[in-house]
PDB file of C-alpha atoms in Angstrom:
ATOM      1  CA  UNK A 261      19.395  15.574   8.004  1.00 61.00           C
ATOM      2  CA  UNK A 262      16.330  16.695  10.474  1.00 63.00           C
ATOM      3  CA  UNK A 263      16.132  19.886   8.644  1.00 70.00           C
ATOM      4  CA  UNK A 264      16.142  18.497   5.085  1.00 71.00           C
ATOM      5  CA  UNK A 265      13.385  16.007   6.026  1.00 72.00           C
ATOM      6  CA  UNK A 266      11.055  18.869   7.547  1.00 73.00           C
ATOM      7  CA  UNK A 267      11.766  20.909   4.146  1.00 74.00           C
ATOM      8  CA  UNK A 268      10.807  17.948   2.085  1.00 85.00           C
ATOM      9  CA  UNK A 269       7.405  18.106   0.319  1.00 85.00           C
ATOM     10  CA  UNK A 270       4.776  15.783   1.855  1.00 83.00           C
ATOM     11  CA  UNK A 271       4.174  13.848  -1.281  1.00 78.00           C
ATOM     12  CA  UNK A 272       8.109  13.074  -1.563  1.00 85.00           C
ATOM     13  CA  UNK A 273       8.051  12.135   2.198  1.00 83.00           C
ATOM     14  CA  UNK A 274       5.398   9.537   1.510  1.00 84.00           C
ATOM     15  CA  UNK A 275       6.695   8.304  -1.848  1.00 83.00           C
ATOM     16  CA  UNK A 276      10.178   7.657   0.364  1.00 86.00           C
ATOM     17  CA  UNK A 277       8.288   6.077   3.295  1.00 82.00           C
ATOM     18  CA  UNK A 278       6.733   3.616   0.323  1.00 82.00           C
ATOM     19  CA  UNK A 279       9.937   2.309  -0.525  1.00 85.00           C
ATOM     20  CA  UNK A 280      11.488   2.048   3.049  1.00 86.00           C
ATOM     21  CA  UNK A 281       8.343   0.482   4.691  1.00 85.00           C
ATOM     22  CA  UNK A 282       6.870  -1.474   2.027  1.00 90.00           C
ATOM     23  CA  UNK A 283       9.500  -3.082  -0.383  1.00 90.00           C
ATOM     24  CA  UNK A 284      11.830  -4.967   2.151  1.00 93.00           C
ATOM     25  CA  UNK A 285       9.387  -6.700   4.338  1.00 95.00           C
ATOM     26  CA  UNK A 286       7.375  -7.622   1.214  1.00 94.00           C
ATOM     27  CA  UNK A 287      10.141  -9.051  -0.893  1.00 94.00           C
ATOM     28  CA  UNK A 288      11.746 -10.802   2.548  1.00 96.00           C
ATOM     29  CA  UNK A 289       8.093 -12.749   2.585  1.00 96.00           C
ATOM     30  CA  UNK A 290       8.080 -13.311  -0.731  1.00 95.00           C
ATOM     31  CA  UNK A 291      11.530 -15.004  -0.621  1.00 96.00           C
ATOM     32  CA  UNK A 292      10.561 -17.163   2.272  1.00 97.00           C
ATOM     33  CA  UNK A 293       7.526 -18.298   0.410  1.00 97.00           C
ATOM     34  CA  UNK A 294       9.348 -19.181  -2.842  1.00 96.00           C
ATOM     35  CA  UNK A 295      11.825 -20.956  -0.841  1.00 97.00           C
ATOM     36  CA  UNK A 296       9.505 -22.832   0.947  1.00 97.00           C
ATOM     37  CA  UNK A 297       7.742 -24.208  -2.334  1.00 96.00           C
ATOM     38  CA  UNK A 298      11.322 -25.013  -3.559  1.00 95.00           C
ATOM     39  CA  UNK A 299      12.751 -26.693  -0.834  1.00 95.00           C
ATOM     40  CA  UNK A 300       9.660 -28.140   1.311  1.00 94.00           C
ATOM     41  CA  UNK A 301       6.830 -28.330  -1.270  1.00 95.00           C
ATOM     42  CA  UNK A 302       4.773 -30.966   0.645  1.00 95.00           C
ATOM     43  CA  UNK A 303       4.087 -28.492   3.677  1.00 95.00           C
ATOM     44  CA  UNK A 304       3.518 -24.807   3.990  1.00 96.00           C
ATOM     45  CA  UNK A 305       5.806 -24.307   6.907  1.00 96.00           C
ATOM     46  CA  UNK A 306       6.878 -21.127   5.446  1.00 97.00           C
ATOM     47  CA  UNK A 307       4.007 -19.407   7.165  1.00 98.00           C
ATOM     48  CA  UNK A 308       5.501 -19.676  10.478  1.00 98.00           C
ATOM     49  CA  UNK A 309       8.525 -17.569   9.356  1.00 98.00           C
ATOM     50  CA  UNK A 310       6.354 -15.268   7.664  1.00 98.00           C
ATOM     51  CA  UNK A 311       4.308 -14.585  10.707  1.00 98.00           C
ATOM     52  CA  UNK A 312       7.486 -14.051  12.762  1.00 98.00           C
ATOM     53  CA  UNK A 313       8.518 -11.394  10.502  1.00 97.00           C
ATOM     54  CA  UNK A 314       5.560  -9.812  10.636  1.00 97.00           C
ATOM     55  CA  UNK A 315       5.804  -9.829  14.158  1.00 96.00           C
ATOM     56  CA  UNK A 316       9.168  -8.050  14.273  1.00 96.00           C
ATOM     57  CA  UNK A 317       7.753  -5.584  11.818  1.00 96.00           C
ATOM     58  CA  UNK A 318       4.878  -4.831  13.822  1.00 95.00           C
ATOM     59  CA  UNK A 319       6.927  -4.287  17.077  1.00 94.00           C
ATOM     60  CA  UNK A 320       9.625  -2.142  15.315  1.00 93.00           C
ATOM     61  CA  UNK A 321       6.857  -0.058  13.491  1.00 92.00           C
ATOM     62  CA  UNK A 322       4.692   0.545  16.599  1.00 90.00           C
ATOM     63  CA  UNK A 323       7.704   1.813  18.384  1.00 88.00           C
ATOM     64  CA  UNK A 324       8.924   4.147  15.974  1.00 85.00           C
ATOM     65  CA  UNK A 325       5.782   5.241  15.173  1.00 86.00           C
ATOM     66  CA  UNK A 326       5.212   9.138  15.834  1.00 83.00           C
ATOM     67  CA  UNK A 327       1.614   9.758  14.797  1.00 89.00           C
ATOM     68  CA  UNK A 328       0.126  10.235  18.027  1.00 86.00           C
ATOM     69  CA  UNK A 329      -2.328  13.308  17.674  1.00 90.00           C
ATOM     70  CA  UNK A 330      -5.972  12.794  18.169  1.00 88.00           C
ATOM     71  CA  UNK A 331      -6.437  13.715  14.619  1.00 91.00           C
ATOM     72  CA  UNK A 332      -3.974  10.921  13.092  1.00 95.00           C
ATOM     73  CA  UNK A 333      -4.820   7.651  12.129  1.00 96.00           C
ATOM     74  CA  UNK A 334      -3.427   5.489  14.872  1.00 95.00           C
ATOM     75  CA  UNK A 335      -1.274   2.297  14.076  1.00 94.00           C
ATOM     76  CA  UNK A 336      -3.020  -0.150  15.570  1.00 93.00           C
ATOM     77  CA  UNK A 337      -5.004  -3.664  14.886  1.00 90.00           C
ATOM     78  CA  UNK A 338      -7.679  -3.908  17.630  1.00 86.00           C
ATOM     79  CA  UNK A 339     -11.225  -2.804  16.663  1.00 90.00           C
ATOM     80  CA  UNK A 340     -14.797  -3.863  18.046  1.00 89.00           C
ATOM     81  CA  UNK A 341     -15.510  -6.685  15.275  1.00 87.00           C
ATOM     82  CA  UNK A 342     -18.981  -7.077  16.970  1.00 87.00           C
ATOM     83  CA  UNK A 343     -19.870  -3.380  16.558  1.00 93.00           C
ATOM     84  CA  UNK A 344     -22.563  -3.252  13.895  1.00 94.00           C
ATOM     85  CA  UNK A 345     -21.120  -0.200  12.317  1.00 94.00           C
ATOM     86  CA  UNK A 346     -17.919  -2.089  12.022  1.00 95.00           C
ATOM     87  CA  UNK A 347     -19.366  -4.904  10.613  1.00 96.00           C
ATOM     88  CA  UNK A 348     -21.165  -3.186   8.103  1.00 96.00           C
ATOM     89  CA  UNK A 349     -17.939  -1.333   7.002  1.00 96.00           C
ATOM     90  CA  UNK A 350     -16.119  -4.375   6.640  1.00 97.00           C
ATOM     91  CA  UNK A 351     -19.012  -6.023   4.503  1.00 97.00           C
ATOM     92  CA  UNK A 352     -19.298  -2.864   2.349  1.00 97.00           C
ATOM     93  CA  UNK A 353     -15.345  -1.967   1.997  1.00 97.00           C
ATOM     94  CA  UNK A 354     -14.880  -5.960   1.474  1.00 97.00           C
ATOM     95  CA  UNK A 355     -17.701  -6.314  -1.728  1.00 97.00           C
ATOM     96  CA  UNK A 356     -16.611  -2.938  -3.061  1.00 97.00           C
ATOM     97  CA  UNK A 357     -12.862  -3.912  -3.273  1.00 97.00           C
ATOM     98  CA  UNK A 358     -13.815  -7.516  -4.821  1.00 96.00           C
ATOM     99  CA  UNK A 359     -16.387  -5.913  -7.258  1.00 96.00           C
ATOM    100  CA  UNK A 360     -14.025  -3.140  -8.267  1.00 96.00           C
ATOM    101  CA  UNK A 361     -11.440  -5.754  -9.218  1.00 95.00           C
ATOM    102  CA  UNK A 362     -13.562  -8.246 -10.595  1.00 94.00           C
ATOM    103  CA  UNK A 363     -15.291  -6.401 -12.828  1.00 95.00           C
ATOM    104  CA  UNK A 364     -12.367  -4.253 -14.100  1.00 94.00           C
ATOM    105  CA  UNK A 365     -10.400  -7.533 -14.984  1.00 93.00           C
ATOM    106  CA  UNK A 366     -13.769  -8.684 -17.189  1.00 93.00           C
ATOM    107  CA  UNK A 367     -14.409  -5.025 -18.692  1.00 93.00           C
ATOM    108  CA  UNK A 368     -10.836  -4.405 -19.602  1.00 91.00           C
ATOM    109  CA  UNK A 369     -10.231  -7.897 -20.620  1.00 90.00           C
ATOM    110  CA  UNK A 370      -7.182  -8.229 -18.391  1.00 89.00           C
ATOM    111  CA  UNK A 371      -5.879 -11.865 -18.452  1.00 85.00           C
ATOM    112  CA  UNK A 372      -2.516 -11.638 -16.435  1.00 84.00           C
ATOM    113  CA  UNK A 373      -0.929  -9.431 -13.950  1.00 87.00           C
ATOM    114  CA  UNK A 374       2.079  -9.888 -11.970  1.00 85.00           C
ATOM    115  CA  UNK A 375      -0.123 -10.508  -8.994  1.00 87.00           C
ATOM    116  CA  UNK A 376      -2.262 -12.872 -10.763  1.00 89.00           C
ATOM    117  CA  UNK A 377       0.510 -14.794 -12.207  1.00 90.00           C
ATOM    118  CA  UNK A 378       2.037 -15.401  -8.678  1.00 91.00           C
ATOM    119  CA  UNK A 379      -1.200 -16.796  -7.351  1.00 94.00           C
ATOM    120  CA  UNK A 380      -1.797 -19.241 -10.234  1.00 93.00           C
ATOM    121  CA  UNK A 381       1.601 -20.914  -9.325  1.00 94.00           C
ATOM    122  CA  UNK A 382       0.050 -22.077  -6.371  1.00 96.00           C
ATOM    123  CA  UNK A 383      -2.276 -24.137  -8.127  1.00 93.00           C
ATOM    124  CA  UNK A 384       0.657 -26.727  -8.763  1.00 93.00           C
ATOM    125  CA  UNK A 385       0.964 -27.428  -4.882  1.00 96.00           C
ATOM    126  CA  UNK A 386      -1.321 -29.294  -2.462  1.00 96.00           C
ATOM    127  CA  UNK A 387      -3.651 -27.318  -0.111  1.00 97.00           C
ATOM    128  CA  UNK A 388      -1.803 -28.289   2.796  1.00 97.00           C
ATOM    129  CA  UNK A 389       1.245 -26.219   1.249  1.00 97.00           C
ATOM    130  CA  UNK A 390      -0.782 -23.639  -0.720  1.00 97.00           C
ATOM    131  CA  UNK A 391      -3.188 -22.200   1.771  1.00 97.00           C
ATOM    132  CA  UNK A 392      -0.800 -21.570   4.700  1.00 98.00           C
ATOM    133  CA  UNK A 393       1.261 -19.866   2.051  1.00 98.00           C
ATOM    134  CA  UNK A 394      -1.354 -17.791   0.489  1.00 98.00           C
ATOM    135  CA  UNK A 395      -2.454 -17.023   4.208  1.00 98.00           C
ATOM    136  CA  UNK A 396       0.963 -15.379   4.689  1.00 98.00           C
ATOM    137  CA  UNK A 397       0.452 -13.392   1.340  1.00 97.00           C
ATOM    138  CA  UNK A 398      -2.535 -11.971   2.448  1.00 98.00           C
ATOM    139  CA  UNK A 399      -1.411 -11.276   5.867  1.00 97.00           C
ATOM    140  CA  UNK A 400       1.483  -9.543   4.427  1.00 97.00           C
ATOM    141  CA  UNK A 401      -0.118  -7.337   2.198  1.00 96.00           C
ATOM    142  CA  UNK A 402      -3.160  -6.193   4.698  1.00 96.00           C
ATOM    143  CA  UNK A 403      -0.593  -5.622   7.359  1.00 97.00           C
ATOM    144  CA  UNK A 404       2.333  -3.889   5.417  1.00 96.00           C
ATOM    145  CA  UNK A 405       0.079  -1.857   2.845  1.00 95.00           C
ATOM    146  CA  UNK A 406      -2.167  -0.681   5.520  1.00 96.00           C
ATOM    147  CA  UNK A 407       0.599   0.403   7.875  1.00 95.00           C
ATOM    148  CA  UNK A 408       2.832   2.031   4.949  1.00 94.00           C
ATOM    149  CA  UNK A 409      -0.493   3.829   3.248  1.00 95.00           C
ATOM    150  CA  UNK A 410      -2.835   4.734   5.838  1.00 95.00           C
ATOM    151  CA  UNK A 411      -0.514   4.446   8.928  1.00 94.00           C
ATOM    152  CA  UNK A 412       2.429   6.354   7.722  1.00 93.00           C
ATOM    153  CA  UNK A 413       1.557   8.022   4.432  1.00 93.00           C
ATOM    154  CA  UNK A 414      -1.718   9.085   5.022  1.00 95.00           C
ATOM    155  CA  UNK A 415      -0.852  10.909   8.333  1.00 94.00           C
ATOM    156  CA  UNK A 416       2.086  12.790   6.899  1.00 93.00           C
ATOM    157  CA  UNK A 417      -0.246  14.013   3.811  1.00 94.00           C
ATOM    158  CA  UNK A 418      -2.984  14.866   5.710  1.00 94.00           C
ATOM    159  CA  UNK A 419      -1.142  17.031   7.952  1.00 91.00           C
ATOM    160  CA  UNK A 420      -0.046  19.061   4.836  1.00 92.00           C
ATOM    161  CA  UNK A 421      -2.938  18.908   2.300  1.00 94.00           C
ATOM    162  CA  UNK A 422      -6.629  18.811   2.350  1.00 94.00           C
ATOM    163  CA  UNK A 423      -8.215  15.334   2.779  1.00 93.00           C
ATOM    164  CA  UNK A 424      -9.353  14.844  -1.128  1.00 94.00           C
ATOM    165  CA  UNK A 425      -5.483  15.923  -2.109  1.00 95.00           C
ATOM    166  CA  UNK A 426      -4.096  13.183   0.388  1.00 95.00           C
ATOM    167  CA  UNK A 427      -6.562  10.606  -0.877  1.00 96.00           C
ATOM    168  CA  UNK A 428      -5.687  11.165  -4.091  1.00 95.00           C
ATOM    169  CA  UNK A 429      -1.769  11.147  -3.460  1.00 94.00           C
ATOM    170  CA  UNK A 430      -2.183   7.908  -1.587  1.00 95.00           C
ATOM    171  CA  UNK A 431      -4.255   6.353  -4.278  1.00 95.00           C
ATOM    172  CA  UNK A 432      -2.005   6.853  -7.016  1.00 92.00           C
ATOM    173  CA  UNK A 433       0.959   5.856  -5.058  1.00 90.00           C
ATOM    174  CA  UNK A 434      -0.965   2.344  -4.168  1.00 91.00           C
ATOM    175  CA  UNK A 435      -2.151   1.965  -7.571  1.00 89.00           C
ATOM    176  CA  UNK A 436       1.568   2.416  -9.081  1.00 85.00           C
ATOM    177  CA  UNK A 437       3.255   0.101  -6.565  1.00 80.00           C
ATOM    178  CA  UNK A 438       1.181  -2.754  -7.573  1.00 80.00           C
ATOM    179  CA  UNK A 439       2.597  -2.575 -11.133  1.00 81.00           C
ATOM    180  CA  UNK A 440      -0.822  -3.207 -12.746  1.00 84.00           C
ATOM    181  CA  UNK A 441      -1.904  -2.422 -16.544  1.00 87.00           C
ATOM    182  CA  UNK A 442      -2.837   1.177 -17.154  1.00 89.00           C
ATOM    183  CA  UNK A 443      -6.378   0.507 -17.440  1.00 91.00           C
ATOM    184  CA  UNK A 444      -6.458  -0.834 -13.854  1.00 92.00           C
ATOM    185  CA  UNK A 445      -4.854   2.260 -12.172  1.00 93.00           C
ATOM    186  CA  UNK A 446      -8.315   4.337 -11.933  1.00 95.00           C
ATOM    187  CA  UNK A 447     -10.119   1.392 -10.220  1.00 95.00           C
ATOM    188  CA  UNK A 448      -7.413   1.004  -7.857  1.00 95.00           C
ATOM    189  CA  UNK A 449      -7.147   4.566  -7.058  1.00 96.00           C
ATOM    190  CA  UNK A 450     -10.810   4.523  -6.224  1.00 97.00           C
ATOM    191  CA  UNK A 451     -10.348   1.283  -4.100  1.00 97.00           C
ATOM    192  CA  UNK A 452      -7.350   3.144  -2.032  1.00 97.00           C
ATOM    193  CA  UNK A 453      -9.441   6.257  -1.454  1.00 97.00           C
ATOM    194  CA  UNK A 454     -12.537   3.916  -0.066  1.00 97.00           C
ATOM    195  CA  UNK A 455      -9.620   2.779   2.223  1.00 98.00           C
ATOM    196  CA  UNK A 456      -8.360   6.146   3.205  1.00 97.00           C
ATOM    197  CA  UNK A 457     -11.775   7.312   4.043  1.00 97.00           C
ATOM    198  CA  UNK A 458     -12.493   4.514   6.485  1.00 97.00           C
ATOM    199  CA  UNK A 459      -9.148   4.826   8.097  1.00 97.00           C
ATOM    200  CA  UNK A 460      -9.898   8.582   8.475  1.00 96.00           C
ATOM    201  CA  UNK A 461     -13.313   7.577  10.005  1.00 95.00           C
ATOM    202  CA  UNK A 462     -11.944   5.221  12.268  1.00 94.00           C
ATOM    203  CA  UNK A 463      -8.763   6.999  13.357  1.00 95.00           C
ATOM    204  CA  UNK A 464      -7.189   3.397  13.239  1.00 95.00           C
ATOM    205  CA  UNK A 465      -5.797   1.065  10.816  1.00 97.00           C
ATOM    206  CA  UNK A 466      -7.433  -1.786  12.376  1.00 96.00           C
ATOM    207  CA  UNK A 467     -10.293  -2.430  10.248  1.00 97.00           C
ATOM    208  CA  UNK A 468      -8.749  -1.436   7.046  1.00 97.00           C
ATOM    209  CA  UNK A 469      -6.094  -4.132   7.469  1.00 97.00           C
ATOM    210  CA  UNK A 470      -8.413  -6.722   8.475  1.00 97.00           C
ATOM    211  CA  UNK A 471     -10.656  -6.001   5.329  1.00 98.00           C
ATOM    212  CA  UNK A 472      -7.413  -5.963   3.306  1.00 97.00           C
ATOM    213  CA  UNK A 473      -6.170  -9.428   4.448  1.00 98.00           C
ATOM    214  CA  UNK A 474      -9.942 -10.743   4.188  1.00 97.00           C
ATOM    215  CA  UNK A 475     -10.428  -9.861   0.675  1.00 97.00           C
ATOM    216  CA  UNK A 476      -6.971 -11.039  -0.611  1.00 97.00           C
ATOM    217  CA  UNK A 477      -7.051 -14.032   0.976  1.00 98.00           C
ATOM    218  CA  UNK A 478     -10.729 -14.986  -0.083  1.00 97.00           C
ATOM    219  CA  UNK A 479      -9.683 -14.063  -3.671  1.00 96.00           C
ATOM    220  CA  UNK A 480      -6.576 -16.032  -3.398  1.00 97.00           C
ATOM    221  CA  UNK A 481      -8.503 -19.062  -2.442  1.00 97.00           C
ATOM    222  CA  UNK A 482     -11.106 -18.550  -5.324  1.00 96.00           C
ATOM    223  CA  UNK A 483      -8.290 -18.468  -7.625  1.00 95.00           C
ATOM    224  CA  UNK A 484      -6.409 -21.181  -6.320  1.00 96.00           C
ATOM    225  CA  UNK A 485      -9.639 -23.412  -6.319  1.00 94.00           C
ATOM    226  CA  UNK A 486     -10.462 -22.105 -10.120  1.00 89.00           C
ATOM    227  CA  UNK A 487     -13.470 -20.496  -8.695  1.00 84.00           C
ATOM    228  CA  UNK A 488     -12.302 -17.171 -10.256  1.00 74.00           C
TER     229      UNK A 488
END
């Protein structure tokens, strides 16, 4: 099995990791949130369970992580949020992500996607229920997607391909996994490339995880309050 893995092309390894590391935990947390909405619609208590599953996921991933070389992107959340360069990176990356998504929906006249339909369902619930669960969704996306794409898949492709080829492979997989209309594929590839660049520059998943979470949560709140 080890020899088969060693001979497997890096892009195929990335695709395999995308399936193994991403879908199970995201599916579990979405089921937790749906069960909360169905059986406990007055309170967002599912957030506690979501946080517990993310904690277990993080412990398993960091223990299993083999990317410890100095040129690897380290799987960690810690970063200096008071550093001016980090603040500027968060603001710049966050605004770029938000504007790319917002204007792409307007330019291409996208009225509905699976993600948008999911978030819109929360408008049927009070804030005490909706906001904690939206927080859980944003945390899940920020942590799990960045660990998967930048922490594992990008490290594997970086070792075999040039940076630009690695970024493109990750970007294509990142856009496909969101099951978006074809018109949104390119904008999401560009967003992924920006995250890959920052992760490579930082040699850490911390800043991109935080930015990903922050952008998603702000957008979820804006949709919930009908501001978008």
